N, CA and C of each residue as an Amber inpcrd file, in Angstrom:
protein
   393
   3.9690000 -31.5810000  57.7660000   3.6430000 -32.9860000  57.7240000
   2.1250000 -33.1310000  57.7090000   1.6290000 -33.9850000  56.8310000
   0.1980000 -34.2400000  56.7220000  -0.1200000 -35.6520000  57.1980000
  -1.1950000 -35.7840000  57.9700000  -1.6780000 -37.1000000  58.3690000
  -3.1360000 -37.2930000  57.9610000  -3.7350000 -36.2310000  57.4340000
  -5.1150000 -36.2970000  56.9570000  -5.2330000 -35.5450000  55.6490000
  -6.2960000 -35.8320000  54.9310000  -6.5360000 -35.1980000  53.6450000
  -6.2690000 -36.1720000  52.5230000  -6.8640000 -35.9060000  51.3840000
  -6.7160000 -36.8420000  50.2750000  -7.1570000 -38.2250000  50.7340000
  -6.3070000 -39.2140000  50.5200000  -6.6040000 -40.5720000  50.9710000
  -5.6210000 -41.0280000  52.0480000  -5.0160000 -40.0730000  52.7550000
  -4.1400000 -40.4220000  53.8690000  -4.9770000 -41.0900000  54.9640000
  -4.4770000 -42.1860000  55.4950000  -5.1670000 -42.9160000  56.5490000
  -6.2800000 -43.8270000  56.0650000  -6.4630000 -43.9150000  54.7510000
  -7.5330000 -44.7320000  54.1650000  -6.9260000 -46.0060000  53.5850000
  -7.4650000 -47.1640000  53.9550000  -7.0230000 -48.4280000  53.3520000
  -7.4320000 -48.4450000  51.8870000  -6.4590000 -48.6980000  51.0060000
  -6.7070000 -48.7180000  49.5670000  -6.3320000 -50.0900000  49.0170000
  -7.1300000 -50.6460000  48.1170000  -6.8340000 -51.9750000  47.5770000
  -5.7010000 -51.9610000  46.5540000  -4.9260000 -53.0280000  46.5720000
  -3.9440000 -53.3040000  45.5210000  -4.3430000 -54.6330000  44.9040000
  -4.5560000 -54.6500000  43.5950000  -4.9740000 -55.8730000  42.9090000
  -3.9600000 -56.2270000  41.8400000  -3.2280000 -57.3070000  42.0940000
  -2.2510000 -57.8270000  41.1390000  -2.8710000 -59.0350000  40.4310000
  -2.2390000 -59.4940000  39.3670000  -2.7700000 -60.6520000  38.6510000
  -2.7560000 -61.9030000  39.5280000  -1.8310000 -61.9700000  40.4980000
  -1.7010000 -63.1720000  41.3270000  -2.1120000 -62.9670000  42.7780000
  -2.7140000 -61.8080000  43.1080000  -3.0940000 -61.6110000  44.4940000
  -3.6420000 -60.2310000  44.7840000  -3.9360000 -60.0190000  46.0780000
  -4.4670000 -58.7400000  46.5310000  -3.8080000 -58.3410000  47.8400000
  -3.7010000 -57.0360000  48.0430000  -3.1520000 -56.4770000  49.2740000
  -3.8940000 -55.1790000  49.5720000  -3.5950000 -54.5990000  50.7300000
  -4.1550000 -53.3070000  51.1220000  -2.9870000 -52.4060000  51.4670000
  -3.0270000 -51.1570000  50.9770000  -1.9830000 -50.1840000  51.2870000
  -2.6170000 -48.9860000  51.9840000  -1.9180000 -48.4840000  52.9970000
  -2.3630000 -47.2970000  53.7210000  -1.1970000 -46.3300000  53.8140000
  -1.4180000 -45.0930000  53.3760000  -0.4260000 -44.0240000  53.5560000
  -0.7890000 -43.3210000  54.8620000   0.1200000 -43.3200000  55.8210000
  -0.1910000 -42.7630000  57.1340000   0.3300000 -41.3510000  57.3330000
   1.3020000 -40.9440000  56.5140000   1.9030000 -39.6270000  56.6980000
   2.5510000 -39.2010000  55.3920000   2.4550000 -37.9090000  55.0740000
   3.1320000 -37.3340000  53.9170000   3.8500000 -36.0720000  54.3690000
   5.1160000 -35.9650000  54.0500000   5.9040000 -34.7890000  54.4290000
   6.5280000 -34.1870000  53.1810000   6.3230000 -32.8950000  53.0110000
   6.8870000 -32.1430000  51.8980000   8.0240000 -31.2940000  52.4360000
   9.1370000 -31.1850000  51.7080000  10.2170000 -30.3260000  52.1750000
  11.4680000 -30.4640000  51.3370000  12.5340000 -29.8530000  51.8280000
  13.8010000 -29.8290000  51.0990000  14.8950000 -30.6630000  51.7590000
  14.5720000 -31.3440000  52.8720000  15.5900000 -32.1300000  53.5810000
  15.9850000 -33.3590000  52.7770000  17.2930000 -33.5370000  52.6530000
  17.7820000 -34.7010000  51.9310000  19.2840000 -34.7050000  51.8410000
  19.8090000 -35.6400000  51.0830000  21.2520000 -35.7490000  50.9200000
  21.8060000 -34.6440000  50.0400000  20.9170000 -33.9910000  49.2880000
  21.2510000 -32.8350000  48.4580000  19.9730000 -32.0420000  48.2800000
  20.0490000 -30.7670000  47.9500000  18.8140000 -30.0010000  47.7460000
  18.0720000 -30.5030000  46.5040000  16.7370000 -30.3940000  46.4990000
  16.0050000 -30.7640000  45.2900000  16.3150000 -29.7970000  44.1530000
  16.0610000 -30.2140000  42.9450000  16.2690000 -29.3640000  41.7740000
  15.3630000 -28.1370000  41.8580000  15.7280000 -27.0890000  41.1490000
  14.9320000 -25.8540000  41.1210000  13.4910000 -26.1660000  40.7150000
  12.5430000 -25.6090000  41.4380000  11.1340000 -25.8110000  41.1330000
  10.5590000 -27.1160000  41.6450000  11.3710000 -27.8930000  42.3320000
  10.9370000 -29.1940000  42.8380000  11.0320000 -29.2120000  44.3580000
  10.3880000 -30.1860000  44.9540000  10.4710000 -30.4140000  46.3960000
  10.4670000 -31.9160000  46.6350000  10.8180000 -32.3080000  47.8340000
  10.7780000 -33.7230000  48.1810000   9.4450000 -34.0560000  48.8430000
   8.9320000 -35.2180000  48.5370000   7.7470000 -35.7700000  49.1650000
   8.1370000 -37.1240000  49.7290000   7.9520000 -37.2950000  51.0410000
   8.2140000 -38.5810000  51.6930000   6.8950000 -39.0660000  52.2780000
   6.5030000 -40.2840000  51.9040000   5.2360000 -40.8610000  52.3400000
   5.5140000 -42.1510000  53.1040000   4.9250000 -42.2580000  54.3100000
   4.9980000 -43.4900000  55.0980000   3.8320000 -44.3800000  54.6820000
   4.1290000 -45.6480000  54.3660000   3.0800000 -46.5810000  53.9450000
   3.1790000 -47.8970000  54.7020000   2.0270000 -48.5440000  54.8170000
   1.9270000 -49.9040000  55.3490000   1.1680000 -50.7230000  54.3230000
   1.7140000 -51.8880000  53.9600000   1.0670000 -52.7630000  52.9840000
   0.8530000 -54.1180000  53.6460000  -0.3780000 -54.6290000  53.5440000
  -0.7440000 -55.9130000  54.1440000  -1.2230000 -56.8670000  53.0610000
  -0.6330000 -58.0630000  53.0160000  -1.0490000 -59.0790000  52.0530000
  -2.4020000 -59.6580000  52.4330000  -3.2470000 -59.8930000  51.4310000
  -4.5880000 -60.4410000  51.6810000  -4.8110000 -61.7880000  50.9860000
  -4.3980000 -61.9000000  49.7250000  -4.6410000 -63.1110000  48.9490000
  -3.5380000 -63.2570000  47.9080000  -3.0320000 -64.4590000  47.7280000
  -2.0290000 -64.7150000  46.6990000  -0.7280000 -63.9730000  46.9650000
  -0.0730000 -63.5810000  45.8760000   1.2230000 -62.9110000  45.9480000
   1.1440000 -61.5540000  45.2440000   1.7000000 -60.5310000  45.8960000
   1.6790000 -59.1730000  45.3430000   3.0880000 -58.5990000  45.4190000
   3.6460000 -58.1180000  44.2850000   4.9600000 -57.4750000  44.3110000
   4.8230000 -56.0390000  44.8260000   5.5900000 -55.6880000  45.8430000
   5.5290000 -54.3370000  46.3800000   6.9340000 -53.8140000  46.6250000
   7.0290000 -52.5070000  46.7980000   8.3090000 -51.9000000  47.1200000
   8.4890000 -50.5740000  46.4200000   9.5280000 -49.8800000  46.8360000
   9.8130000 -48.5510000  46.3070000   9.9680000 -48.5560000  44.7850000
  10.6160000 -49.5780000  44.2440000  10.8370000 -49.6080000  42.7920000
   9.5520000 -49.8310000  42.0120000   8.4760000 -50.2310000  42.6930000
   7.1940000 -50.4740000  42.0410000   6.2140000 -49.3330000  42.2740000
   6.7340000 -48.0830000  42.4230000   5.8500000 -46.9430000  42.6710000
   6.1790000 -45.7890000  41.7330000   5.1920000 -44.9180000  41.5660000
   5.3800000 -43.6810000  40.8090000   4.4720000 -42.6190000  41.4190000
   4.9040000 -41.3730000  41.3590000   4.0800000 -40.2360000  41.7700000
   3.6460000 -39.5300000  40.4900000   2.3450000 -39.3500000  40.3290000
   1.7920000 -38.7370000  39.1260000   1.1590000 -37.4050000  39.5190000
   1.6070000 -36.3350000  38.8640000   1.0990000 -34.9990000  39.1570000
  -0.2170000 -34.7530000  38.4120000  -0.8830000 -33.6560000  38.7630000
  -2.1680000 -33.3190000  38.1440000  -2.0600000 -33.1810000  36.6290000
  -0.8730000 -32.7590000  36.1270000  -0.6980000 -32.6290000  34.6760000
  -0.1630000 -33.9080000  34.0370000  -0.2490000 -35.0220000  34.7880000
   0.0630000 -36.3890000  34.3050000   1.5500000 -36.6750000  34.1320000
   2.4400000 -35.8330000  34.6800000   3.8570000 -36.1740000  34.6700000
   4.1030000 -37.2550000  35.7100000   4.9440000 -38.2210000  35.3620000
   5.2340000 -39.3560000  36.2430000   6.6570000 -39.2280000  36.7870000
   6.7970000 -39.4640000  38.0830000   8.0980000 -39.3990000  38.7440000
   8.3310000 -40.7010000  39.4950000   9.4720000 -41.3230000  39.2310000
   9.8440000 -42.5330000  39.9490000  10.4530000 -42.1990000  41.2990000
  10.7680000 -43.2180000  42.0320000  11.3730000 -43.0600000  43.3510000
  12.6670000 -42.2520000  43.2190000  12.9190000 -41.3780000  44.1840000
  14.1380000 -40.5610000  44.1880000  14.9810000 -40.9680000  45.3970000
  16.2640000 -40.8300000  45.2910000  17.1500000 -41.2210000  46.3830000
  17.7630000 -40.0270000  47.0970000  17.2700000 -38.8170000  46.8360000
  17.7510000 -37.6240000  47.5150000  16.9990000 -37.2850000  48.7910000
  15.6740000 -37.5870000  48.8870000  14.9180000 -37.2070000  50.0740000
  15.4150000 -37.9290000  51.3300000  15.2670000 -37.2500000  52.4690000
  15.6480000 -37.8480000  53.7480000  14.5840000 -38.8630000  54.1530000
  14.9410000 -40.1420000  54.0960000  14.0550000 -41.2140000  54.5470000
  14.7730000 -41.9940000  55.6390000  13.9970000 -42.5320000  56.5600000
  14.6030000 -43.3280000  57.6280000  14.5100000 -44.8130000  57.3470000
  13.5330000 -45.2140000  56.5240000  13.3440000 -46.6320000  56.2440000
  12.6390000 -46.8010000  54.9060000  13.4230000 -46.8790000  53.8310000
  12.8510000 -47.0420000  52.4960000  12.0540000 -48.3470000  52.4310000
  10.8780000 -48.2910000  51.8160000  10.0420000 -49.4830000  51.6710000
  10.8100000 -50.5400000  50.8810000  11.0270000 -51.7220000  51.4630000
  11.7670000 -52.7560000  50.7330000  10.9340000 -53.3160000  49.5770000
  11.6020000 -53.8880000  48.6130000  10.9260000 -54.4810000  47.4630000
  10.9450000 -55.9980000  47.5920000   9.7530000 -56.5720000  47.6030000
   9.6270000 -58.0280000  47.6520000   8.1800000 -58.4220000  47.4070000
   7.9340000 -59.6970000  47.2360000   6.5780000 -60.2130000  47.1250000
   6.0190000 -60.4100000  48.5260000   4.7590000 -60.0180000  48.7120000
   4.1110000 -60.3000000  49.9900000   2.9490000 -61.2570000  49.7660000
   2.6360000 -62.0120000  50.8080000   1.5790000 -63.0090000  50.7760000
   0.6230000 -62.7450000  51.9440000  -0.4830000 -63.4740000  52.0330000
  -1.4490000 -63.2290000  53.1050000  -0.7810000 -63.2510000  54.4880000
  -1.1280000 -62.2470000  55.2860000  -0.5700000 -62.1410000  56.6280000
   0.7000000 -61.3150000  56.7120000   1.3940000 -61.1180000  55.5990000
   2.6040000 -60.2830000  55.6020000   2.2090000 -58.8150000  55.7770000
   3.0040000 -58.0860000  56.5570000   2.8270000 -56.6480000  56.7030000
   4.1790000 -56.0000000  56.4580000   4.2230000 -55.0640000  55.5520000
   5.4570000 -54.3900000  55.1680000   5.2690000 -52.8920000  55.3880000
   6.2120000 -52.2670000  56.0850000   6.1470000 -50.8300000  56.3350000
   7.4200000 -50.1730000  55.8300000   7.3050000 -48.9180000  55.4270000
   8.4660000 -48.1700000  54.9890000   8.0620000 -46.8420000  54.3910000
   9.0390000 -46.1780000  53.8250000   8.8120000 -44.8580000  53.2450000
   9.1080000 -44.8650000  51.7570000   8.4050000 -43.9740000  51.0690000
   8.6300000 -43.7130000  49.6550000   9.0340000 -42.2600000  49.5250000
  10.0830000 -41.9820000  48.7650000  10.5530000 -40.6150000  48.5850000
  10.5750000 -40.2370000  47.1100000  10.0290000 -39.0740000  46.8100000
   9.9520000 -38.5920000  45.4350000  10.4400000 -37.1490000  45.3660000
  10.9200000 -36.7560000  44.1970000  11.2290000 -35.3580000  43.9010000
  10.1990000 -34.9060000  42.8680000   9.3040000 -34.0190000  43.3030000
   8.1690000 -33.6070000  42.4690000   7.9240000 -32.1130000  42.6390000
   7.1750000 -31.4880000  41.7230000   6.7390000 -30.1120000  41.9650000
   5.6880000 -30.1070000  43.0810000   5.5830000 -29.0000000  43.8160000
   4.5640000 -28.9190000  44.8740000   3.1820000 -28.9910000  44.2500000
   2.3350000 -29.7660000  44.8750000   0.9660000 -29.9260000  44.4050000
   0.4880000 -31.3190000  44.7190000  -0.7890000 -31.5780000  44.5240000
  -1.3090000 -32.9050000  44.8070000  -0.7000000 -33.9390000  43.8550000
  -0.5320000 -35.1490000  44.3500000  -0.0350000 -36.2400000  43.5060000
  -0.8690000 -37.4910000  43.7620000  -0.8420000 -38.3640000  42.7990000
  -1.4270000 -39.6880000  42.9410000  -0.2730000 -40.6800000  42.9810000
  -0.1700000 -41.4240000  44.0810000   0.8310000 -42.4870000  44.1420000
   0.2590000 -43.7060000  43.4500000   1.0210000 -44.2330000  42.4930000
   0.6310000 -45.4590000  41.8100000   1.5100000 -46.5890000  42.3080000
   0.8850000 -47.7160000  42.5780000   1.5900000 -48.9310000  42.9600000
   1.4900000 -49.8720000  41.7720000   2.6380000 -50.2620000  41.2450000
   2.7170000 -50.9950000  39.9820000   3.1650000 -52.4290000  40.2150000
   2.7690000 -53.3220000  39.2970000   3.3020000 -54.6800000  39.3520000
   4.6140000 -54.7350000  38.5730000   5.2160000 -55.8960000  38.4760000
   6.5190000 -56.0390000  37.8270000   6.4830000 -55.6700000  36.3470000
   5.2960000 -55.6910000  35.7300000   5.1520000 -55.3200000  34.3200000
   4.8110000 -53.8430000  34.1360000   4.6870000 -53.0920000  35.2420000
   4.3720000 -51.6760000  35.1640000   2.8850000 -51.3640000  35.1070000
   2.0490000 -52.3640000  35.3530000   0.5980000 -52.1670000  35.3650000
   0.1700000 -51.6720000  36.7500000  -0.6730000 -50.6420000  36.7720000
  -1.1300000 -50.0890000  38.0530000  -2.0120000 -51.0930000  38.7860000
  -1.6710000 -51.3350000  40.0640000  -2.4580000 -52.2290000  40.9250000
  -3.4010000 -51.4330000  41.8270000  -3.0740000 -50.1520000  42.0690000
  -3.8850000 -49.3190000  42.9390000  -3.2350000 -47.9690000  43.1040000
  -3.9680000 -47.0420000  43.7170000  -3.4840000 -45.6660000  43.8680000
  -3.8610000 -45.1040000  45.2340000  -3.1540000 -44.0340000  45.6120000
  -3.4740000 -43.2430000  46.8050000  -3.3220000 -41.7750000  46.4190000
  -4.3340000 -40.9690000  46.7300000  -4.2950000 -39.5270000  46.4830000
  -3.6090000 -38.8340000  47.6590000  -2.5520000 -38.0670000  47.3710000
  -1.8200000 -37.3020000  48.3880000  -2.0980000 -35.8270000  48.1400000
  -2.6220000 -35.1090000  49.1480000  -2.9580000 -33.6970000  48.9400000
  -1.7050000 -32.8060000  48.8680000  -1.8950000 -31.6250000  48.3440000
  -0.8120000 -30.6290000  48.2880000  -0.4650000 -30.1780000  49.6960000
   0.7660000 -29.7020000  49.8860000   1.1590000 -29.2300000  51.2280000
   0.4070000 -27.9600000  51.6220000
């Protein structure tokens, strides 16, 4: 489990067309625990995040994320990793705080988490270091 490195613990901006928020990844765990084993050559990555609304409205949630590897392969949310509280998907406004986990099936190595709006445009990123 990682709590430091990359941009873990760093407040990162999310800028949507209709608002702004801040996202913080507080923990990243790499492993094979889940409802089924990961595919050959892959591992599970579970990241704990907190998102706080700052201005306007920002769409957030597990379905609005992607993990991008160093070779630019994109992986959407996976439902095999062991998560205790998947980040819900909804619009947040100023003062709202949303916490949860994001789970991906990716090759081991550093990834960039992208937070996307409803049109698939990147609103912000967080760098997650390799295990």
